[in-house]
Amino acid sequence: MKQKTEWKPKLVGFLCKWCSYAGADLAGISRKKYPANLRIIKVPCSGRVDPLFILKALRLGFDGVLVSGCHPGECHYQTGNYRARRRIAITKRFLEYLGVEPQRIQASWVSASEGGKFTKVVDDVTKELKEAGPNQLFSERRGDGTKTKARSKGTTRARQS
Amino acid sequence: MEQKLRQEAKALLEQGKVDWIIGFEPGSLKFTTTPLITKDKNDADRLVINPFIVNNLADFLPEIKGRVGIVAKGCDSRSIVSLIQDNKVVREDVVILAVPCPGIIDLSKVERLVGKDRDELDDVTREGDKVIIKVNGKKKEFPVTEVLFDHCLACELPTPQEYDILLGEPRPPAPNLEVSGKDIENLKGLTPEQRWEFWGNELSRCIRCYACRNVCPACYCQRCFVEETEPQWVMPVPRWQDNLLFQIVRNIHVAGRCTDCGECERVCPVNIPLRSLTREMYDMVDELFHFKAGMDKEALPLMTHYEQEEAEDFFR
């Protein structure tokens, strides 16, 4: 018999290796607890995050995307996070216009010493995503525009790869 | 205007000031025009200026080597300036022949208005604020706003700001945002689910011909992300999900360079209302960063610079 479990949001996080990734590390070293819903991808700078990554993550069925970088003025490459900010601002606003829930695109500034802030960010984001519910954006529809049930994981993968 | 253009074009080629002339010549179908790209000074007599010069010729600029004389309407000149900002075109290598543009007539709107195919129309002429359509020897008059392209109604720059030779009298801008922004307003009245559904349905018609991308002067990447296979960002099969993803990312890529010239919507063979995407992006960029594409050739491209404090509200 299949056991009913609570639905948990799946979240992908693009963390800058100079700050937020180290911040996540610090949270771990300090044995702080944060929800295990976050899948972390290390990027060299938040400026590396192409809006395409965010869209692709949503397309693959992730419920939310978190981009985290250094505080303004503290970028290892001087300007990367400022550029990321413009890009993400546009992406977020544009997706909202198209009808994507605003909770699905998240961004934060977390420095290497802010393990506490990192756990709080992941906590808050997970809570918001729980309210937003599963990502049905790219699930299959019938011809008349009505939605069918979300496809099972297996078929999604097979078609995607 | 047409005579002056022919003289100037001929003189430019004769004096060797340019290697190429890009302009419009009569097309093979009734009323239509087609781009003319030539090195021959005798071809200058084929150049035309009429209310049907639809194409944004700036699209050809990055591909052509040598100095170019280009016929530009207001919107085209903005695309050229945008290309200069991006270092895709050297200002000194371009001679802009500026056409003060009263708006371009959309033939499919004319067809809808009179209920006849364009082959059955005898003549379509413009006189001031009226358009006169002759069918079967009968004259019909309509206000010109009913047949102009939507993006022409919203035009902020009918006369090019950046030019070398001005052909004709400058025209004042008269953007009619109420009419041209109607679709976007309607969309904003819907719930997010309805909007997403709307775009899903619209994009399910997309056959992925990439005409929107190929006609776009801002889309000049050697290799587009949709054609990459390692990793494969977008499946080549035209399913609505990937079509929508392509269109969203394309719009984000051209943010700050898209001048809302409306070419993508015009060329779309399945009539997807792409201008409702580009116009919203255009307004959004203006609102967030006070940036209008192609207005100032000295301005830095939107995505290459930043302010210390801006667009911070959603960062945790």
PDB file of N, CA and C in Angstrom, chain A residues 50-53 55-56 59 72 78-79 82-83 85-101 106-109 117 121 124-125 128 137-141 143 145-147 151 159-161, chain B residues 184 187-188 192 195-197 199-201 225 232-235 239-242 244-245 248-249 251-253 255 276-277 280-281 284-285 287-289 302-312 314-316:
ATOM      1  N   ASP A  50      22.130  32.752 -15.487  1.00  0.00           N
ATOM      2  CA  ASP A  50      21.393  33.178 -16.672  1.00  0.00           C
ATOM      3  C   ASP A  50      19.900  33.006 -16.368  1.00  0.00           C
ATOM      4  N   PRO A  51      19.053  33.943 -16.806  1.00  0.00           N
ATOM      5  CA  PRO A  51      17.605  33.727 -16.632  1.00  0.00           C
ATOM      6  C   PRO A  51      17.155  32.375 -17.201  1.00  0.00           C
ATOM      7  N   LEU A  52      17.904  31.909 -18.184  1.00  0.00           N
ATOM      8  CA  LEU A  52      17.613  30.601 -18.773  1.00  0.00           C
ATOM      9  C   LEU A  52      17.677  29.489 -17.727  1.00  0.00           C
ATOM     10  N   PHE A  53      18.630  29.583 -16.777  1.00  0.00           N
ATOM     11  CA  PHE A  53      18.743  28.568 -15.719  1.00  0.00           C
ATOM     12  C   PHE A  53      17.451  28.521 -14.906  1.00  0.00           C
ATOM     13  N   LEU A  55      14.432  29.575 -15.767  1.00  0.00           N
ATOM     14  CA  LEU A  55      13.330  29.041 -16.567  1.00  0.00           C
ATOM     15  C   LEU A  55      13.445  27.539 -16.725  1.00  0.00           C
ATOM     16  N   LYS A  56      14.659  27.069 -16.965  1.00  0.00           N
ATOM     17  CA  LYS A  56      14.859  25.638 -17.184  1.00  0.00           C
ATOM     18  C   LYS A  56      14.513  24.860 -15.917  1.00  0.00           C
ATOM     19  N   ARG A  59      10.898  24.656 -15.764  1.00  0.00           N
ATOM     20  CA  ARG A  59      10.461  23.748 -16.826  1.00  0.00           C
ATOM     21  C   ARG A  59      10.645  22.292 -16.403  1.00  0.00           C
ATOM     22  N   PRO A  72      25.359  43.766  -1.996  1.00  0.00           N
ATOM     23  CA  PRO A  72      25.819  44.784  -2.953  1.00  0.00           C
ATOM     24  C   PRO A  72      27.108  45.448  -2.451  1.00  0.00           C
ATOM     25  N   GLN A  78      33.690  42.448  -8.220  1.00  0.00           N
ATOM     26  CA  GLN A  78      33.285  43.863  -8.171  1.00  0.00           C
ATOM     27  C   GLN A  78      31.825  44.118  -8.539  1.00  0.00           C
ATOM     28  N   THR A  79      31.406  43.620  -9.716  1.00  0.00           N
ATOM     29  CA  THR A  79      30.100  44.071 -10.217  1.00  0.00           C
ATOM     30  C   THR A  79      29.119  42.939 -10.512  1.00  0.00           C
ATOM     31  N   TYR A  82      25.593  43.104  -9.003  1.00  0.00           N
ATOM     32  CA  TYR A  82      24.748  44.195  -9.511  1.00  0.00           C
ATOM     33  C   TYR A  82      24.095  43.788 -10.833  1.00  0.00           C
ATOM     34  N   ARG A  83      24.892  43.135 -11.662  1.00  0.00           N
ATOM     35  CA  ARG A  83      24.347  42.690 -12.956  1.00  0.00           C
ATOM     36  C   ARG A  83      23.285  41.629 -12.738  1.00  0.00           C
ATOM     37  N   ARG A  85      21.422  41.364 -10.256  1.00  0.00           N
ATOM     38  CA  ARG A  85      20.218  42.000  -9.719  1.00  0.00           C
ATOM     39  C   ARG A  85      19.313  42.522 -10.835  1.00  0.00           C
ATOM     40  N   ARG A  86      19.924  43.184 -11.822  1.00  0.00           N
ATOM     41  CA  ARG A  86      19.122  43.670 -12.954  1.00  0.00           C
ATOM     42  C   ARG A  86      18.437  42.521 -13.667  1.00  0.00           C
ATOM     43  N   ARG A  87      19.221  41.490 -13.926  1.00  0.00           N
ATOM     44  CA  ARG A  87      18.692  40.356 -14.685  1.00  0.00           C
ATOM     45  C   ARG A  87      17.546  39.675 -13.955  1.00  0.00           C
ATOM     46  N   ILE A  88      17.759  39.433 -12.657  1.00  0.00           N
ATOM     47  CA  ILE A  88      16.738  38.706 -11.905  1.00  0.00           C
ATOM     48  C   ILE A  88      15.494  39.578 -11.717  1.00  0.00           C
ATOM     49  N   ALA A  89      15.703  40.880 -11.530  1.00  0.00           N
ATOM     50  CA  ALA A  89      14.550  41.774 -11.383  1.00  0.00           C
ATOM     51  C   ALA A  89      13.660  41.698 -12.612  1.00  0.00           C
ATOM     52  N   ILE A  90      14.302  41.733 -13.788  1.00  0.00           N
ATOM     53  CA  ILE A  90      13.536  41.670 -15.032  1.00  0.00           C
ATOM     54  C   ILE A  90      12.851  40.322 -15.183  1.00  0.00           C
ATOM     55  N   THR A  91      13.599  39.258 -14.906  1.00  0.00           N
ATOM     56  CA  THR A  91      13.037  37.915 -15.039  1.00  0.00           C
ATOM     57  C   THR A  91      11.818  37.752 -14.141  1.00  0.00           C
ATOM     58  N   LYS A  92      11.975  38.190 -12.896  1.00  0.00           N
ATOM     59  CA  LYS A  92      10.898  38.006 -11.930  1.00  0.00           C
ATOM     60  C   LYS A  92       9.644  38.784 -12.337  1.00  0.00           C
ATOM     61  N   ARG A  93       9.854  40.049 -12.681  1.00  0.00           N
ATOM     62  CA  ARG A  93       8.705  40.871 -13.062  1.00  0.00           C
ATOM     63  C   ARG A  93       8.036  40.355 -14.330  1.00  0.00           C
ATOM     64  N   PHE A  94       8.849  39.931 -15.283  1.00  0.00           N
ATOM     65  CA  PHE A  94       8.309  39.455 -16.554  1.00  0.00           C
ATOM     66  C   PHE A  94       7.503  38.169 -16.342  1.00  0.00           C
ATOM     67  N   LEU A  95       8.031  37.281 -15.509  1.00  0.00           N
ATOM     68  CA  LEU A  95       7.322  36.028 -15.259  1.00  0.00           C
ATOM     69  C   LEU A  95       6.024  36.270 -14.507  1.00  0.00           C
ATOM     70  N   GLU A  96       6.042  37.260 -13.626  1.00  0.00           N
ATOM     71  CA  GLU A  96       4.798  37.590 -12.922  1.00  0.00           C
ATOM     72  C   GLU A  96       3.741  38.053 -13.911  1.00  0.00           C
ATOM     73  N   TYR A  97       4.168  38.863 -14.868  1.00  0.00           N
ATOM     74  CA  TYR A  97       3.242  39.331 -15.899  1.00  0.00           C
ATOM     75  C   TYR A  97       2.649  38.154 -16.679  1.00  0.00           C
ATOM     76  N   LEU A  98       3.479  37.144 -16.914  1.00  0.00           N
ATOM     77  CA  LEU A  98       3.002  35.991 -17.680  1.00  0.00           C
ATOM     78  C   LEU A  98       2.109  35.066 -16.853  1.00  0.00           C
ATOM     79  N   GLY A  99       2.149  35.231 -15.535  1.00  0.00           N
ATOM     80  CA  GLY A  99       1.267  34.412 -14.706  1.00  0.00           C
ATOM     81  C   GLY A  99       1.977  33.416 -13.811  1.00  0.00           C
ATOM     82  N   VAL A 100       3.295  33.571 -13.621  1.00  0.00           N
ATOM     83  CA  VAL A 100       4.013  32.699 -12.687  1.00  0.00           C
ATOM     84  C   VAL A 100       3.878  33.291 -11.288  1.00  0.00           C
ATOM     85  N   GLU A 101       3.639  32.432 -10.288  1.00  0.00           N
ATOM     86  CA  GLU A 101       3.523  32.920  -8.927  1.00  0.00           C
ATOM     87  C   GLU A 101       4.828  33.590  -8.507  1.00  0.00           C
ATOM     88  N   GLN A 106      13.094  33.504  -6.181  1.00  0.00           N
ATOM     89  CA  GLN A 106      13.547  34.102  -4.936  1.00  0.00           C
ATOM     90  C   GLN A 106      15.000  34.525  -5.072  1.00  0.00           C
ATOM     91  N   ALA A 107      15.352  35.576  -4.365  1.00  0.00           N
ATOM     92  CA  ALA A 107      16.740  36.016  -4.405  1.00  0.00           C
ATOM     93  C   ALA A 107      17.131  36.527  -3.030  1.00  0.00           C
ATOM     94  N   SER A 108      18.388  36.364  -2.704  1.00  0.00           N
ATOM     95  CA  SER A 108      18.835  36.857  -1.400  1.00  0.00           C
ATOM     96  C   SER A 108      20.306  37.245  -1.454  1.00  0.00           C
ATOM     97  N   TRP A 109      20.695  38.094  -0.531  1.00  0.00           N
ATOM     98  CA  TRP A 109      22.111  38.404  -0.324  1.00  0.00           C
ATOM     99  C   TRP A 109      22.528  37.723   0.974  1.00  0.00           C
ATOM    100  N   LYS A 117      21.522  33.696   8.791  1.00  0.00           N
ATOM    101  CA  LYS A 117      20.634  34.299   7.800  1.00  0.00           C
ATOM    102  C   LYS A 117      20.280  33.278   6.723  1.00  0.00           C
ATOM    103  N   VAL A 121      16.624  32.281   5.459  1.00  0.00           N
ATOM    104  CA  VAL A 121      16.184  32.454   4.078  1.00  0.00           C
ATOM    105  C   VAL A 121      15.550  31.166   3.562  1.00  0.00           C
ATOM    106  N   ASP A 124      12.160  30.567   5.230  1.00  0.00           N
ATOM    107  CA  ASP A 124      11.098  31.444   4.723  1.00  0.00           C
ATOM    108  C   ASP A 124      10.671  31.050   3.309  1.00  0.00           C
ATOM    109  N   VAL A 125      11.671  30.786   2.484  1.00  0.00           N
ATOM    110  CA  VAL A 125      11.367  30.446   1.092  1.00  0.00           C
ATOM    111  C   VAL A 125      10.553  29.158   1.042  1.00  0.00           C
ATOM    112  N   GLU A 128       6.990  29.843   2.011  1.00  0.00           N
ATOM    113  CA  GLU A 128       6.250  30.520   0.941  1.00  0.00           C
ATOM    114  C   GLU A 128       5.885  29.560  -0.179  1.00  0.00           C
ATOM    115  N   LEU A 137       3.126  24.706 -13.734  1.00  0.00           N
ATOM    116  CA  LEU A 137       3.217  25.616 -14.871  1.00  0.00           C
ATOM    117  C   LEU A 137       3.379  24.898 -16.195  1.00  0.00           C
ATOM    118  N   PHE A 138       4.323  23.961 -16.212  1.00  0.00           N
ATOM    119  CA  PHE A 138       4.640  23.341 -17.499  1.00  0.00           C
ATOM    120  C   PHE A 138       4.056  21.947 -17.620  1.00  0.00           C
ATOM    121  N   SER A 139       3.087  21.624 -16.742  1.00  0.00           N
ATOM    122  CA  SER A 139       2.492  20.295 -16.853  1.00  0.00           C
ATOM    123  C   SER A 139       1.610  20.239 -18.093  1.00  0.00           C
ATOM    124  N   GLU A 140       1.353  19.034 -18.530  1.00  0.00           N
ATOM    125  CA  GLU A 140       0.662  18.831 -19.818  1.00  0.00           C
ATOM    126  C   GLU A 140      -0.784  19.286 -19.747  1.00  0.00           C
ATOM    127  N   ARG A 141      -1.282  19.799 -20.853  1.00  0.00           N
ATOM    128  CA  ARG A 141      -2.692  20.162 -20.916  1.00  0.00           C
ATOM    129  C   ARG A 141      -3.345  19.443 -22.081  1.00  0.00           C
ATOM    130  N   GLY A 143      -5.971  19.644 -25.404  1.00  0.00           N
ATOM    131  CA  GLY A 143      -6.097  20.613 -26.489  1.00  0.00           C
ATOM    132  C   GLY A 143      -7.013  21.773 -26.152  1.00  0.00           C
ATOM    133  N   GLY A 145      -7.294  23.315 -23.514  1.00  0.00           N
ATOM    134  CA  GLY A 145      -6.746  24.251 -22.544  1.00  0.00           C
ATOM    135  C   GLY A 145      -6.897  23.812 -21.104  1.00  0.00           C
ATOM    136  N   THR A 146      -7.706  22.762 -20.844  1.00  0.00           N
ATOM    137  CA  THR A 146      -7.831  22.300 -19.457  1.00  0.00           C
ATOM    138  C   THR A 146      -6.603  21.493 -19.079  1.00  0.00           C
ATOM    139  N   LYS A 147      -6.289  21.545 -17.812  1.00  0.00           N
ATOM    140  CA  LYS A 147      -5.076  20.867 -17.365  1.00  0.00           C
ATOM    141  C   LYS A 147      -5.357  19.391 -17.093  1.00  0.00           C
ATOM    142  N   ARG A 151       2.281  14.943 -14.968  1.00  0.00           N
ATOM    143  CA  ARG A 151       2.873  13.668 -15.358  1.00  0.00           C
ATOM    144  C   ARG A 151       3.782  13.136 -14.256  1.00  0.00           C
ATOM    145  N   ARG A 159      11.376  12.252 -21.251  1.00  0.00           N
ATOM    146  CA  ARG A 159      11.131  13.167 -22.360  1.00  0.00           C
ATOM    147  C   ARG A 159      12.131  14.323 -22.357  1.00  0.00           C
ATOM    148  N   GLN A 160      12.561  14.667 -21.171  1.00  0.00           N
ATOM    149  CA  GLN A 160      13.429  15.839 -21.063  1.00  0.00           C
ATOM    150  C   GLN A 160      14.820  15.600 -21.594  1.00  0.00           C
ATOM    151  N   SER A 161      15.369  14.432 -21.250  1.00  0.00           N
ATOM    152  CA  SER A 161      16.806  14.256 -21.472  1.00  0.00           C
ATOM    153  C   SER A 161      17.151  14.190 -22.941  1.00  0.00           C
TER     154      SER A 161
ATOM    155  N   ILE B 184      -2.530  44.475 -23.597  1.00  0.00           N
ATOM    156  CA  ILE B 184      -1.790  44.260 -22.361  1.00  0.00           C
ATOM    157  C   ILE B 184      -2.676  44.575 -21.159  1.00  0.00           C
ATOM    158  N   LEU B 187      -4.966  41.763 -20.561  1.00  0.00           N
ATOM    159  CA  LEU B 187      -4.272  40.626 -19.963  1.00  0.00           C
ATOM    160  C   LEU B 187      -4.041  40.839 -18.476  1.00  0.00           C
ATOM    161  N   LYS B 188      -3.702  42.078 -18.128  1.00  0.00           N
ATOM    162  CA  LYS B 188      -3.412  42.353 -16.723  1.00  0.00           C
ATOM    163  C   LYS B 188      -4.665  42.238 -15.860  1.00  0.00           C
ATOM    164  N   PRO B 192      -3.495  35.324 -12.584  1.00  0.00           N
ATOM    165  CA  PRO B 192      -2.251  34.725 -13.072  1.00  0.00           C
ATOM    166  C   PRO B 192      -2.475  33.395 -13.803  1.00  0.00           C
ATOM    167  N   ARG B 195      -3.749  34.061 -17.225  1.00  0.00           N
ATOM    168  CA  ARG B 195      -2.713  34.618 -18.098  1.00  0.00           C
ATOM    169  C   ARG B 195      -1.798  33.518 -18.603  1.00  0.00           C
ATOM    170  N   TRP B 196      -1.372  32.659 -17.685  1.00  0.00           N
ATOM    171  CA  TRP B 196      -0.468  31.567 -18.067  1.00  0.00           C
ATOM    172  C   TRP B 196      -1.153  30.663 -19.084  1.00  0.00           C
ATOM    173  N   GLU B 197      -2.428  30.406 -18.838  1.00  0.00           N
ATOM    174  CA  GLU B 197      -3.224  29.586 -19.749  1.00  0.00           C
ATOM    175  C   GLU B 197      -3.286  30.244 -21.133  1.00  0.00           C
ATOM    176  N   TRP B 199      -1.155  32.345 -22.494  1.00  0.00           N
ATOM    177  CA  TRP B 199       0.110  32.255 -23.213  1.00  0.00           C
ATOM    178  C   TRP B 199       0.389  30.827 -23.640  1.00  0.00           C
ATOM    179  N   GLY B 200       0.026  29.857 -22.810  1.00  0.00           N
ATOM    180  CA  GLY B 200       0.185  28.454 -23.184  1.00  0.00           C
ATOM    181  C   GLY B 200      -0.587  28.146 -24.455  1.00  0.00           C
ATOM    182  N   ASN B 201      -1.818  28.625 -24.513  1.00  0.00           N
ATOM    183  CA  ASN B 201      -2.640  28.357 -25.695  1.00  0.00           C
ATOM    184  C   ASN B 201      -2.096  29.070 -26.924  1.00  0.00           C
ATOM    185  N   PHE B 225      20.576  30.092 -28.097  1.00  0.00           N
ATOM    186  CA  PHE B 225      20.493  29.038 -27.064  1.00  0.00           C
ATOM    187  C   PHE B 225      19.549  27.912 -27.436  1.00  0.00           C
ATOM    188  N   GLN B 232      21.126  20.714 -23.836  1.00  0.00           N
ATOM    189  CA  GLN B 232      19.956  21.042 -24.662  1.00  0.00           C
ATOM    190  C   GLN B 232      18.944  21.792 -23.803  1.00  0.00           C
ATOM    191  N   TRP B 233      18.958  23.106 -23.921  1.00  0.00           N
ATOM    192  CA  TRP B 233      18.072  23.923 -23.097  1.00  0.00           C
ATOM    193  C   TRP B 233      16.624  23.746 -23.517  1.00  0.00           C
ATOM    194  N   VAL B 234      16.423  23.725 -24.823  1.00  0.00           N
ATOM    195  CA  VAL B 234      15.064  23.688 -25.346  1.00  0.00           C
ATOM    196  C   VAL B 234      14.963  22.521 -26.316  1.00  0.00           C
ATOM    197  N   MET B 235      13.945  21.696 -26.136  1.00  0.00           N
ATOM    198  CA  MET B 235      13.755  20.587 -27.071  1.00  0.00           C
ATOM    199  C   MET B 235      13.348  21.149 -28.437  1.00  0.00           C
ATOM    200  N   ARG B 239       6.697  21.857 -28.789  1.00  0.00           N
ATOM    201  CA  ARG B 239       5.622  21.673 -27.814  1.00  0.00           C
ATOM    202  C   ARG B 239       5.424  23.001 -27.102  1.00  0.00           C
ATOM    203  N   TRP B 240       4.233  23.236 -26.584  1.00  0.00           N
ATOM    204  CA  TRP B 240       3.939  24.572 -26.079  1.00  0.00           C
ATOM    205  C   TRP B 240       4.851  24.975 -24.933  1.00  0.00           C
ATOM    206  N   GLN B 241       5.245  24.012 -24.106  1.00  0.00           N
ATOM    207  CA  GLN B 241       6.098  24.368 -22.970  1.00  0.00           C
ATOM    208  C   GLN B 241       7.421  24.963 -23.439  1.00  0.00           C
ATOM    209  N   ASP B 242       8.042  24.273 -24.397  1.00  0.00           N
ATOM    210  CA  ASP B 242       9.339  24.742 -24.875  1.00  0.00           C
ATOM    211  C   ASP B 242       9.201  26.006 -25.726  1.00  0.00           C
ATOM    212  N   LEU B 244       7.051  28.336 -25.187  1.00  0.00           N
ATOM    213  CA  LEU B 244       6.881  29.434 -24.234  1.00  0.00           C
ATOM    214  C   LEU B 244       8.218  29.774 -23.583  1.00  0.00           C
ATOM    215  N   LEU B 245       8.959  28.737 -23.223  1.00  0.00           N
ATOM    216  CA  LEU B 245      10.270  28.964 -22.608  1.00  0.00           C
ATOM    217  C   LEU B 245      11.171  29.740 -23.572  1.00  0.00           C
ATOM    218  N   ILE B 248       9.978  33.399 -23.716  1.00  0.00           N
ATOM    219  CA  ILE B 248      10.283  34.144 -22.492  1.00  0.00           C
ATOM    220  C   ILE B 248      11.763  34.519 -22.461  1.00  0.00           C
ATOM    221  N   VAL B 249      12.609  33.511 -22.701  1.00  0.00           N
ATOM    222  CA  VAL B 249      14.049  33.768 -22.600  1.00  0.00           C
ATOM    223  C   VAL B 249      14.498  34.707 -23.716  1.00  0.00           C
ATOM    224  N   ASN B 251      12.780  37.125 -24.946  1.00  0.00           N
ATOM    225  CA  ASN B 251      12.407  38.470 -24.527  1.00  0.00           C
ATOM    226  C   ASN B 251      13.323  39.014 -23.441  1.00  0.00           C
ATOM    227  N   ILE B 252      13.756  38.126 -22.529  1.00  0.00           N
ATOM    228  CA  ILE B 252      14.671  38.588 -21.490  1.00  0.00           C
ATOM    229  C   ILE B 252      16.022  38.944 -22.121  1.00  0.00           C
ATOM    230  N   HIS B 253      16.447  38.146 -23.106  1.00  0.00           N
ATOM    231  CA  HIS B 253      17.728  38.424 -23.767  1.00  0.00           C
ATOM    232  C   HIS B 253      17.733  39.787 -24.461  1.00  0.00           C
ATOM    233  N   ALA B 255      15.917  42.343 -23.681  1.00  0.00           N
ATOM    234  CA  ALA B 255      15.482  43.431 -22.798  1.00  0.00           C
ATOM    235  C   ALA B 255      16.506  44.559 -22.842  1.00  0.00           C
ATOM    236  N   SER B 276       2.536  41.872 -27.191  1.00  0.00           N
ATOM    237  CA  SER B 276       2.101  41.954 -25.800  1.00  0.00           C
ATOM    238  C   SER B 276       3.208  41.520 -24.856  1.00  0.00           C
ATOM    239  N   LEU B 277       4.183  40.781 -25.373  1.00  0.00           N
ATOM    240  CA  LEU B 277       5.358  40.447 -24.556  1.00  0.00           C
ATOM    241  C   LEU B 277       6.400  41.552 -24.654  1.00  0.00           C
ATOM    242  N   GLU B 280       5.418  44.943 -22.995  1.00  0.00           N
ATOM    243  CA  GLU B 280       5.448  44.888 -21.540  1.00  0.00           C
ATOM    244  C   GLU B 280       6.894  44.934 -21.041  1.00  0.00           C
ATOM    245  N   MET B 281       7.768  44.201 -21.732  1.00  0.00           N
ATOM    246  CA  MET B 281       9.172  44.218 -21.342  1.00  0.00           C
ATOM    247  C   MET B 281       9.760  45.621 -21.509  1.00  0.00           C
ATOM    248  N   MET B 284       8.525  47.769 -18.755  1.00  0.00           N
ATOM    249  CA  MET B 284       9.095  47.329 -17.488  1.00  0.00           C
ATOM    250  C   MET B 284      10.525  47.851 -17.315  1.00  0.00           C
ATOM    251  N   VAL B 285      11.297  47.759 -18.396  1.00  0.00           N
ATOM    252  CA  VAL B 285      12.681  48.243 -18.360  1.00  0.00           C
ATOM    253  C   VAL B 285      12.693  49.749 -18.102  1.00  0.00           C
ATOM    254  N   GLU B 287      10.369  51.444 -16.533  1.00  0.00           N
ATOM    255  CA  GLU B 287       9.912  51.712 -15.168  1.00  0.00           C
ATOM    256  C   GLU B 287      10.996  51.389 -14.141  1.00  0.00           C
ATOM    257  N   LEU B 288      11.649  50.235 -14.304  1.00  0.00           N
ATOM    258  CA  LEU B 288      12.632  49.800 -13.311  1.00  0.00           C
ATOM    259  C   LEU B 288      13.938  50.569 -13.416  1.00  0.00           C
ATOM    260  N   PHE B 289      14.416  50.766 -14.639  1.00  0.00           N
ATOM    261  CA  PHE B 289      15.761  51.311 -14.810  1.00  0.00           C
ATOM    262  C   PHE B 289      15.792  52.626 -15.579  1.00  0.00           C
ATOM    263  N   LEU B 302      21.889  48.323 -21.354  1.00  0.00           N
ATOM    264  CA  LEU B 302      21.204  48.108 -20.078  1.00  0.00           C
ATOM    265  C   LEU B 302      21.883  47.067 -19.197  1.00  0.00           C
ATOM    266  N   MET B 303      22.233  45.935 -19.769  1.00  0.00           N
ATOM    267  CA  MET B 303      22.693  44.823 -18.942  1.00  0.00           C
ATOM    268  C   MET B 303      24.183  44.890 -18.617  1.00  0.00           C
ATOM    269  N   THR B 304      24.877  45.919 -19.097  1.00  0.00           N
ATOM    270  CA  THR B 304      26.300  45.973 -18.791  1.00  0.00           C
ATOM    271  C   THR B 304      26.613  46.999 -17.710  1.00  0.00           C
ATOM    272  N   HIS B 305      25.617  47.720 -17.248  1.00  0.00           N
ATOM    273  CA  HIS B 305      25.929  48.641 -16.163  1.00  0.00           C
ATOM    274  C   HIS B 305      24.843  48.580 -15.107  1.00  0.00           C
ATOM    275  N   TYR B 306      24.961  49.390 -14.075  1.00  0.00           N
ATOM    276  CA  TYR B 306      24.067  49.252 -12.937  1.00  0.00           C
ATOM    277  C   TYR B 306      24.102  50.523 -12.114  1.00  0.00           C
ATOM    278  N   GLU B 307      23.131  50.660 -11.251  1.00  0.00           N
ATOM    279  CA  GLU B 307      23.159  51.731 -10.254  1.00  0.00           C
ATOM    280  C   GLU B 307      23.417  51.064  -8.901  1.00  0.00           C
ATOM    281  N   GLN B 308      23.951  51.834  -7.964  1.00  0.00           N
ATOM    282  CA  GLN B 308      24.222  51.248  -6.647  1.00  0.00           C
ATOM    283  C   GLN B 308      22.937  50.728  -6.000  1.00  0.00           C
ATOM    284  N   GLU B 309      21.908  51.543  -6.105  1.00  0.00           N
ATOM    285  CA  GLU B 309      20.656  51.140  -5.471  1.00  0.00           C
ATOM    286  C   GLU B 309      19.523  51.133  -6.480  1.00  0.00           C
ATOM    287  N   GLU B 310      18.987  49.959  -6.731  1.00  0.00           N
ATOM    288  CA  GLU B 310      17.854  49.840  -7.652  1.00  0.00           C
ATOM    289  C   GLU B 310      17.274  48.442  -7.497  1.00  0.00           C
ATOM    290  N   ALA B 311      15.997  48.306  -7.828  1.00  0.00           N
ATOM    291  CA  ALA B 311      15.323  47.006  -7.900  1.00  0.00           C
ATOM    292  C   ALA B 311      15.672  46.081  -6.744  1.00  0.00           C
ATOM    293  N   GLU B 312      15.742  46.629  -5.543  1.00  0.00           N
ATOM    294  CA  GLU B 312      16.181  45.837  -4.396  1.00  0.00           C
ATOM    295  C   GLU B 312      15.035  45.142  -3.672  1.00  0.00           C
ATOM    296  N   PHE B 314      12.802  42.916  -3.737  1.00  0.00           N
ATOM    297  CA  PHE B 314      12.478  41.512  -3.507  1.00  0.00           C
ATOM    298  C   PHE B 314      13.640  40.694  -2.960  1.00  0.00           C
ATOM    299  N   PHE B 315      14.794  41.322  -2.765  1.00  0.00           N
ATOM    300  CA  PHE B 315      15.941  40.586  -2.221  1.00  0.00           C
ATOM    301  C   PHE B 315      15.804  40.419  -0.718  1.00  0.00           C
ATOM    302  N   ARG B 316      16.087  39.195  -0.263  1.00  0.00           N
ATOM    303  CA  ARG B 316      15.995  38.943   1.176  1.00  0.00           C
ATOM    304  C   ARG B 316      17.257  39.379   1.870  1.00  0.00           C
TER     305      ARG B 316
END
